[in-house]
GROMACS .gro file of C-alpha atoms in nm:
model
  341
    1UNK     CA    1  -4.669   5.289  14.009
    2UNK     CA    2  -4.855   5.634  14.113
    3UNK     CA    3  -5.095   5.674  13.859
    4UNK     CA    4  -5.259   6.063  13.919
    5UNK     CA    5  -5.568   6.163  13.711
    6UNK     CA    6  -5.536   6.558  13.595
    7UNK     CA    7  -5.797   6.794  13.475
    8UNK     CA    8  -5.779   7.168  13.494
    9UNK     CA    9  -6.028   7.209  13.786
   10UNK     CA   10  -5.799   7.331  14.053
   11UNK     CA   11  -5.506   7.342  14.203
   12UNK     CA   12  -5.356   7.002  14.080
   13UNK     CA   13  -5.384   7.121  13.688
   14UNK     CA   14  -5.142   7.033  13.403
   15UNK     CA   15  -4.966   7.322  13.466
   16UNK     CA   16  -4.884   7.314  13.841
   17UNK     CA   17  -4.799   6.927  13.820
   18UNK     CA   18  -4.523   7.010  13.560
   19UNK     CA   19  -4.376   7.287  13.791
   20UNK     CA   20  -4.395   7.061  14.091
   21UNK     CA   21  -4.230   6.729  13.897
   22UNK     CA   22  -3.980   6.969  13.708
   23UNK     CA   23  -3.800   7.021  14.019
   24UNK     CA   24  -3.645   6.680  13.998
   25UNK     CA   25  -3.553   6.719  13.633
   26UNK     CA   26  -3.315   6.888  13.365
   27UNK     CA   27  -3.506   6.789  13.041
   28UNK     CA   28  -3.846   6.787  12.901
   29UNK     CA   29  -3.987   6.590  12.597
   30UNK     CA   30  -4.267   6.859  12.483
   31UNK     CA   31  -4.526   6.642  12.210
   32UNK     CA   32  -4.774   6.883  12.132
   33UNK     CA   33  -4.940   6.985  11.808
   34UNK     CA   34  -5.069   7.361  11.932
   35UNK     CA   35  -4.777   7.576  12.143
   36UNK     CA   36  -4.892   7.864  12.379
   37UNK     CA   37  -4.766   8.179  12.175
   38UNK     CA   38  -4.521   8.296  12.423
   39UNK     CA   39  -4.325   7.960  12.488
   40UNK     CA   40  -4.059   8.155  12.727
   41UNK     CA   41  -4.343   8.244  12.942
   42UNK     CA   42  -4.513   7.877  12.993
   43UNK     CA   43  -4.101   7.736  13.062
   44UNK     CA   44  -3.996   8.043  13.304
   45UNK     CA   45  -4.111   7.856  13.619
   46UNK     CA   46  -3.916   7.546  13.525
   47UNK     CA   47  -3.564   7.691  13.605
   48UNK     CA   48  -3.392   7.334  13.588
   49UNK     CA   49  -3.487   7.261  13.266
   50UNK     CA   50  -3.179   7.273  13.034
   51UNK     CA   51  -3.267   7.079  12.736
   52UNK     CA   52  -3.602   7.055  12.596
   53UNK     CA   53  -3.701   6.822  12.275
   54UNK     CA   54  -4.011   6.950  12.096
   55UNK     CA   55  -4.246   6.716  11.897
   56UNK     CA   56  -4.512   6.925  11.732
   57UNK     CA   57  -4.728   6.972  11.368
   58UNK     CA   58  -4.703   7.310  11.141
   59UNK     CA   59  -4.901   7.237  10.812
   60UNK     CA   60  -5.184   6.981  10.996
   61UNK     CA   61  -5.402   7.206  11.152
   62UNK     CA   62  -5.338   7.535  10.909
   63UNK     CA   63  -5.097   7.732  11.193
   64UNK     CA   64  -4.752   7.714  11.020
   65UNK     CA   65  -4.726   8.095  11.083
   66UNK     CA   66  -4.828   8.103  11.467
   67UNK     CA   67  -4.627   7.740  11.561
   68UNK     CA   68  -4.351   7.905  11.361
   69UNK     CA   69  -4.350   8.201  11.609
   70UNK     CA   70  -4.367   8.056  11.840
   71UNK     CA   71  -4.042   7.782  11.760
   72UNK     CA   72  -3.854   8.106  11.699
   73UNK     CA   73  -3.921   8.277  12.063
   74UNK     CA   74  -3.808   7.875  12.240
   75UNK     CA   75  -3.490   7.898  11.996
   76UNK     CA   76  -3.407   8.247  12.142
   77UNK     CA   77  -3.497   8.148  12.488
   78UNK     CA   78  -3.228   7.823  12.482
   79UNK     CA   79  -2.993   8.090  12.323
   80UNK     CA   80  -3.061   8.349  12.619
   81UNK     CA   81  -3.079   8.056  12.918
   82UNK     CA   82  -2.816   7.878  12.823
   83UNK     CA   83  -3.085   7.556  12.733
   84UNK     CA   84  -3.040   7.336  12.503
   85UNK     CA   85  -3.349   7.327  12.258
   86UNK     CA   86  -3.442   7.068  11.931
   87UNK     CA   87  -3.707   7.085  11.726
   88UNK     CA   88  -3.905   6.780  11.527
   89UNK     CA   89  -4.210   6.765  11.354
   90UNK     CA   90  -4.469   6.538  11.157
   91UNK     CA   91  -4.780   6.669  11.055
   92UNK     CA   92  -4.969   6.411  11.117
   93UNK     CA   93  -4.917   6.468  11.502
   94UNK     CA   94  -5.226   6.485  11.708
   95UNK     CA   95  -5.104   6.317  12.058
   96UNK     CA   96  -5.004   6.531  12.356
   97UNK     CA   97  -4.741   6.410  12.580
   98UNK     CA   98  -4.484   6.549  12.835
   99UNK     CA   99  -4.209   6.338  12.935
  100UNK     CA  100  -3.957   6.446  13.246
  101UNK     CA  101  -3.638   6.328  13.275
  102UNK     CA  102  -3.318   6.384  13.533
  103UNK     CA  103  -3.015   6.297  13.324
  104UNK     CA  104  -3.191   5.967  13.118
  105UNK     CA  105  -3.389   5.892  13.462
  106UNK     CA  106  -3.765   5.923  13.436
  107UNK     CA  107  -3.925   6.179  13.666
  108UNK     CA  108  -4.275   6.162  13.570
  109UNK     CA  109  -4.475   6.173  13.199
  110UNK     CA  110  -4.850   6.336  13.150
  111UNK     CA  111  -5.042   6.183  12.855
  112UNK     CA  112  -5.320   6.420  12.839
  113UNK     CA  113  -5.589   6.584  12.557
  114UNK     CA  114  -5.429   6.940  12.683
  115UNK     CA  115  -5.191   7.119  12.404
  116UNK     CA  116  -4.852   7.294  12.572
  117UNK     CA  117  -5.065   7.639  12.570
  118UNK     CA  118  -5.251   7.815  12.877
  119UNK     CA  119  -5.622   7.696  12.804
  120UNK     CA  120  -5.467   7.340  12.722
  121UNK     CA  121  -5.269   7.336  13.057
  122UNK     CA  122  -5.493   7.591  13.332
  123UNK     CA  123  -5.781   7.695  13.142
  124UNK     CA  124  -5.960   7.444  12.916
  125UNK     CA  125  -6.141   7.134  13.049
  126UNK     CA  126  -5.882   6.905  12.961
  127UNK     CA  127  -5.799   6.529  13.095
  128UNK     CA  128  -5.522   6.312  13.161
  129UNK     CA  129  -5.300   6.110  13.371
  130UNK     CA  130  -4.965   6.206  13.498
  131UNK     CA  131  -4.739   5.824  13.591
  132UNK     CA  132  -4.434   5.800  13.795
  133UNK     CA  133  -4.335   5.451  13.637
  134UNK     CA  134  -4.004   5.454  13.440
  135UNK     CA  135  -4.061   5.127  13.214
  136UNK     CA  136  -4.398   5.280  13.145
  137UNK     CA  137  -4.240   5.605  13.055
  138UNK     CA  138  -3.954   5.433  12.852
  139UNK     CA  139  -4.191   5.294  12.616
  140UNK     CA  140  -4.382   5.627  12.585
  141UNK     CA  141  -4.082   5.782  12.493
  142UNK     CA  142  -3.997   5.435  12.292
  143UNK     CA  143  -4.320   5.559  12.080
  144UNK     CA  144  -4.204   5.913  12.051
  145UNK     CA  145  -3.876   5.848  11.936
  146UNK     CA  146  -4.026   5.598  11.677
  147UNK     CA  147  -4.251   5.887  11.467
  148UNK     CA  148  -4.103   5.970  11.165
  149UNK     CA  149  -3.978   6.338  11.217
  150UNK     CA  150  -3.790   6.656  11.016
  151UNK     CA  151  -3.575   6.806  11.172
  152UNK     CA  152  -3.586   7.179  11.213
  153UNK     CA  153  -3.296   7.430  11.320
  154UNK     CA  154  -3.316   7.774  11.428
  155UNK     CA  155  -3.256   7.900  11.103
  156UNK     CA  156  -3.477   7.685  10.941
  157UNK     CA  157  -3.755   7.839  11.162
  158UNK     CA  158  -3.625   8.187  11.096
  159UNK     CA  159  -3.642   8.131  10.756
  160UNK     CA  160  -3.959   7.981  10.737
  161UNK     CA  161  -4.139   8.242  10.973
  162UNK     CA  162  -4.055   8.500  10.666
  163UNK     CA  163  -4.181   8.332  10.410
  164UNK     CA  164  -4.503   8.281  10.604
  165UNK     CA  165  -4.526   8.694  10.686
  166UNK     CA  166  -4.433   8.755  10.289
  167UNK     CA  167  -4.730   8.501  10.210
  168UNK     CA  168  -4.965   8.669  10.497
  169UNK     CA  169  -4.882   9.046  10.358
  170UNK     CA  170  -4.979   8.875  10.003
  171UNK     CA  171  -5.284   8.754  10.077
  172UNK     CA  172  -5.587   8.858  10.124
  173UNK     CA  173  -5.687   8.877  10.499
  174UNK     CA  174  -6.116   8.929  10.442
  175UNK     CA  175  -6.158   8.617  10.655
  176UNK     CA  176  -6.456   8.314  10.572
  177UNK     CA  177  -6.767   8.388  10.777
  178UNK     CA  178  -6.797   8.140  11.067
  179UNK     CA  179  -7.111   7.973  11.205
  180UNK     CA  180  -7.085   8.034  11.546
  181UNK     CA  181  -7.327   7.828  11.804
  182UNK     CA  182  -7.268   8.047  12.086
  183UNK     CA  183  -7.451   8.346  11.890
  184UNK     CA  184  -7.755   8.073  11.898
  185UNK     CA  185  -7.762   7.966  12.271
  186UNK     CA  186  -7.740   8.363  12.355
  187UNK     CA  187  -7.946   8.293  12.664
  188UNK     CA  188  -7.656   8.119  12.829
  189UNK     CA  189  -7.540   8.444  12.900
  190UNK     CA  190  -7.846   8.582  13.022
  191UNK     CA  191  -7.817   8.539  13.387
  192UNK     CA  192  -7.437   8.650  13.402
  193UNK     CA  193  -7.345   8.999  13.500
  194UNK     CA  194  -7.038   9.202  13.413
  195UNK     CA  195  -6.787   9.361  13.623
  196UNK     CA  196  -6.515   9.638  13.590
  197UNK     CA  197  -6.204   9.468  13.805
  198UNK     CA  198  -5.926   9.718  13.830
  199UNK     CA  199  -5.538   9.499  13.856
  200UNK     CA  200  -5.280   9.638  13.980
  201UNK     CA  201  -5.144   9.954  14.187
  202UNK     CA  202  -4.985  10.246  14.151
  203UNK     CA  203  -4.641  10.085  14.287
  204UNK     CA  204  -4.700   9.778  14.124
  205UNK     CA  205  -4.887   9.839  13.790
  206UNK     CA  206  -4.955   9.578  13.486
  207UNK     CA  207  -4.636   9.599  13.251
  208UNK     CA  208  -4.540   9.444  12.962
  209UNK     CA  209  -4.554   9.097  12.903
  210UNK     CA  210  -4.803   9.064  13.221
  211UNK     CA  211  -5.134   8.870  13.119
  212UNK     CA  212  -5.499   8.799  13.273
  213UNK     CA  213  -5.429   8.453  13.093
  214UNK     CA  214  -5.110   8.353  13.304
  215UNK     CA  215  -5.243   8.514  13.598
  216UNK     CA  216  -5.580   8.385  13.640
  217UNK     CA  217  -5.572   8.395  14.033
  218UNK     CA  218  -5.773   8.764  14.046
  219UNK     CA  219  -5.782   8.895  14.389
  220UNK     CA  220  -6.008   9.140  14.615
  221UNK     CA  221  -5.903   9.269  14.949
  222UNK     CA  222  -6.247   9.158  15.055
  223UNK     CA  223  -6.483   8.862  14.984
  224UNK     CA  224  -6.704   8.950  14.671
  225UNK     CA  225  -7.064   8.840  14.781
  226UNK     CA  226  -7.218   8.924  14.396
  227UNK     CA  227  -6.997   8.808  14.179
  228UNK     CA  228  -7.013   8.431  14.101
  229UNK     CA  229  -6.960   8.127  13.853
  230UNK     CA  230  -6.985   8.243  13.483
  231UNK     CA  231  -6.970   8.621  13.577
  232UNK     CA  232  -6.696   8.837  13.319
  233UNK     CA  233  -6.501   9.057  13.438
  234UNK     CA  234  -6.363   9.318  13.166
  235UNK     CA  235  -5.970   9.373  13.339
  236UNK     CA  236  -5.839   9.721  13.307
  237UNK     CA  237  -5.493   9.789  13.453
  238UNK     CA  238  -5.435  10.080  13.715
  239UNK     CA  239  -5.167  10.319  13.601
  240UNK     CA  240  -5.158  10.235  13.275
  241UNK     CA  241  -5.521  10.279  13.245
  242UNK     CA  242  -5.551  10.011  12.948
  243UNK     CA  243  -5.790   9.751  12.911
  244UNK     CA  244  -5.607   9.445  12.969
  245UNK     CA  245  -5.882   9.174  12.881
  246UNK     CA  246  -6.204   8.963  12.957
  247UNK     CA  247  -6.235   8.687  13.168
  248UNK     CA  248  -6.524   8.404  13.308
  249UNK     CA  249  -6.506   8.339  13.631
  250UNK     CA  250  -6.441   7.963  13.654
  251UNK     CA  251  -6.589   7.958  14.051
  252UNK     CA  252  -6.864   7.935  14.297
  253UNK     CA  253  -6.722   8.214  14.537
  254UNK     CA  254  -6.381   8.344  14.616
  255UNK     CA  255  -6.142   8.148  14.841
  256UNK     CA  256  -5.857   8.300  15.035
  257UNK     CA  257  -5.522   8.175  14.899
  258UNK     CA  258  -5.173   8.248  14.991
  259UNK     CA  259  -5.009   8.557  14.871
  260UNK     CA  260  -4.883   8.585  14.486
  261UNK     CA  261  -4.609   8.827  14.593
  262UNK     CA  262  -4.478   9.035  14.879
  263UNK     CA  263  -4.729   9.296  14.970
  264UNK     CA  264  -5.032   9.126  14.812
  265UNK     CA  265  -5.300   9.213  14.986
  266UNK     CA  266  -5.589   9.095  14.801
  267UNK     CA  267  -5.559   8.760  14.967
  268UNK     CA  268  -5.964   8.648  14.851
  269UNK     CA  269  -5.930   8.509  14.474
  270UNK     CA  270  -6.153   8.410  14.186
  271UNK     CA  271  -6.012   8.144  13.969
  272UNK     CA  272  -6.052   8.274  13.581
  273UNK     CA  273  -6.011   8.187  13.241
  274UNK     CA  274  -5.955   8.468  12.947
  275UNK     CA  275  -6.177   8.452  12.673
  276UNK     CA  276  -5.969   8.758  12.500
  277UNK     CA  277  -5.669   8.525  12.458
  278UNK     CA  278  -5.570   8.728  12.127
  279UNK     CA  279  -5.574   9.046  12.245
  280UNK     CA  280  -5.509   8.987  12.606
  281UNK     CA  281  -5.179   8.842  12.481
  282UNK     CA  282  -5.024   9.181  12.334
  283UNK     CA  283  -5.267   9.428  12.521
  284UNK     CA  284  -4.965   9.671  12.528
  285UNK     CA  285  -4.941   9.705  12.196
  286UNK     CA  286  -5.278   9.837  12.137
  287UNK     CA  287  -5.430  10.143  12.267
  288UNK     CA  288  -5.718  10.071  12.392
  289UNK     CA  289  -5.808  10.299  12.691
  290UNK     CA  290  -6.059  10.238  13.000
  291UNK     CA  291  -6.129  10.642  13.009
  292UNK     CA  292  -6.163  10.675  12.639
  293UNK     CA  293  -6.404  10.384  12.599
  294UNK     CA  294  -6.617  10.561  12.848
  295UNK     CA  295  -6.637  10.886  12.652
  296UNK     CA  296  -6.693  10.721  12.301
  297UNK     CA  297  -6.962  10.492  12.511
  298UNK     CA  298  -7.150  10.820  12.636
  299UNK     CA  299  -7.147  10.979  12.277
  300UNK     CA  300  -7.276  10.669  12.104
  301UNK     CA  301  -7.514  10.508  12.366
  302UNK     CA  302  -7.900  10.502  12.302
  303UNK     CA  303  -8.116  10.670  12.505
  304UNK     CA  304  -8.196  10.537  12.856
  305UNK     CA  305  -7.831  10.307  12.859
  306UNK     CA  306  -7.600  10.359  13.138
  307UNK     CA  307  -7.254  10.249  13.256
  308UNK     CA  308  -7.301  10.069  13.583
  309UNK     CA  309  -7.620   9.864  13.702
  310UNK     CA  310  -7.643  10.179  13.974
  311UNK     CA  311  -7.709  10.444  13.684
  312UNK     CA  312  -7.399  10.572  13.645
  313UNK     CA  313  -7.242  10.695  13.330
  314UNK     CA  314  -6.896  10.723  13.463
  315UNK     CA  315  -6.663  10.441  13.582
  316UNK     CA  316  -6.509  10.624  13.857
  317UNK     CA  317  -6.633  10.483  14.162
  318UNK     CA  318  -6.565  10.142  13.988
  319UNK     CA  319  -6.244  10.209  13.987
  320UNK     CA  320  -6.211  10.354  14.323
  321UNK     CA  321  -6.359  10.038  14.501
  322UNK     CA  322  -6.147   9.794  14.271
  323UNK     CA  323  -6.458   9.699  14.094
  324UNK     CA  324  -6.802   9.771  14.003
  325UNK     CA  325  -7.107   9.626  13.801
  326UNK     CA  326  -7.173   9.734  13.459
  327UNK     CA  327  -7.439   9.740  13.257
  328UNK     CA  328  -7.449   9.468  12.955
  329UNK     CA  329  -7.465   9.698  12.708
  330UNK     CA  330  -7.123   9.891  12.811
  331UNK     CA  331  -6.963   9.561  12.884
  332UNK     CA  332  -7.062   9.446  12.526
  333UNK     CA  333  -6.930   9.773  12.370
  334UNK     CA  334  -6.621   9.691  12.514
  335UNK     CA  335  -6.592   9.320  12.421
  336UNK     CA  336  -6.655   9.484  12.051
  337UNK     CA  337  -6.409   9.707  12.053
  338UNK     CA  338  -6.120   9.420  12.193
  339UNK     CA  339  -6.227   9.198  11.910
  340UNK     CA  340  -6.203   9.456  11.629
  341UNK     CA  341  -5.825   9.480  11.791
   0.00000   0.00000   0.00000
């Protein structure tokens, strides 16, 4: 039995082990209580698949509206690929599991603590084991199949998803005030610095539906020697000239890694996880501009703040050069602004 320990440190993550082991396989067992918003996305490199059962939880963790979205966009992606897509749930689901199968043969299962959503699969520090043994996986699936489940159809989930808007337009949205720790331990991000990273080109700009969280392979066309583990970089996308999120850079130093696409030249890259996952997901639907941040930064700014680390009150020749330091202050004005989004 090939027994393969996963975590998302690298190459061999949740993510990439799927893809590879999906190859062999037409259906997926998805067991997951959280589900990446934009389900279509996460299943678009696994072309084979052409059935997928999905085990998850809507009432147990208080995200009945988001899993309900997010049911709704895999409905309409079985309806538009031609895949075959059912739906279970029990709210007392906490387990992750993701079972592969070619016809009823086993092709591989991942019991893991990572949810079927980008930080659960690529970004977060997650653990578990991916097996290749098809008893094994039999009685995983055994398990599965033995959880007490509802069933819930397409127009169920339709259904559902507007009685949760109705009760969300209802309600009052003034939300709880949160204890956060991180606004404590401040000092963690006192020896980080802050970058302006232009993505993208003029031929090839950041459209619709592209995100810092799927792609988190950022390139340069030439080694960075200052940037480094723990550094943010706040994304803003040539062309359309929109901020398209933050992101922690999850590595020592940039490696040189095959190209993403034809005519990618920025062959050095920075492994990265988004910490604007909200925003970063529908960037295009808000209008927040690079340019225009600038200008409300220089009218607002106190006395003796700059842009960049070099003085600067203008992002130009950060933009220019692909990317450029800023100062703390303009990188936190942005990181305001995104989370006011």
């Amino acid at each position: 039995m090939k027994v393969k320990v996963l975590s998302n440190n690298g190459e061999d993550n949740h993510y990439n082990i799927l893809k590879k082991y999906s190859k062999m396989a037409d259906r997926i067992i998805i067991v997951s209580p959280f589900l990446a918003a934009d389900l279509p996305r996460v299943l678009s490199e696994m072309p084979t698949i052409k059935q997928i059962e999905l085990y998850t939880n809507l009432d147990g963790y208080g995200m009945a509206g988001n899993v309900l979205s997010a049911i709704c966009g895999l409905y309409k992606y079985g309806f538009e690929k031609g895949v075959s897509v059912s739906v279970k749930y029990n709210d007392r689901l906490h387990g992750k599991a993701y079972l592969l199968y070619d016809g009823n043969e086993g092709k591989g299962c991942i019991i893991t603590s990572g949810n079927f959503t980008d930080n659960g699969l690529k970004n977060n520090h997650e653990y578990g084991v991916f097996l290749d043994n098809e008893s094994t996986q039999e009685e995983l699936r055994n398990q599965i199949y033995s959880i007490d489940c509802s069933e819930l159809s397409y127009e169920e989930v339709v259904e559902l998803l507007a009685k949760a808007d109705e009760f969300a337009m209802k309600h009052s949205t003034t939300k709880i005030p949160v204890f956060k720790a991180a606004d404590y331990i401040k000092n963690r991000m006192d020896n980080c610095r802050f970058f302006l990273k232009s993505l993208g080109s003029q031929n090839r700009p950041a459209g619709r539906g592209y995100t810092v969280i799927a792609d988190n392979q950022i390139g340069f066309s030439k080694k960075p020697s200052r940037i480094s583990k723990n550094d943010i970089l706040i994304c803003h996308g040539v062309k359309v000239g929109k901020v398209l999120g933050v992101c922690k850079i999850l590595e020592s130093e940039a490696i040189k890694r095959p190209p993403a696409f034809d005519g990618d030249r920025w062959e050095w890259k920075l492994t990265t996880s988004c910490i604007s996952e909200q925003y970063s997901l529908h960037w295009w639907d808000y209008d927040i501009r690079t340019l225009d941040l600038e200008a409300e930064y220089n009218r607002t700014k106190k006395e003796g703040e700059h842009i960049t680390m070099a003085g600067k009150d203008t992002i130009k020749g950060c933009l220019q050069r692909g990317y450029g330091e800023i100062t703390r202050e303009f990188a936190q004005f942005v990181m305001d602004r995104i989370s006011k989004a």
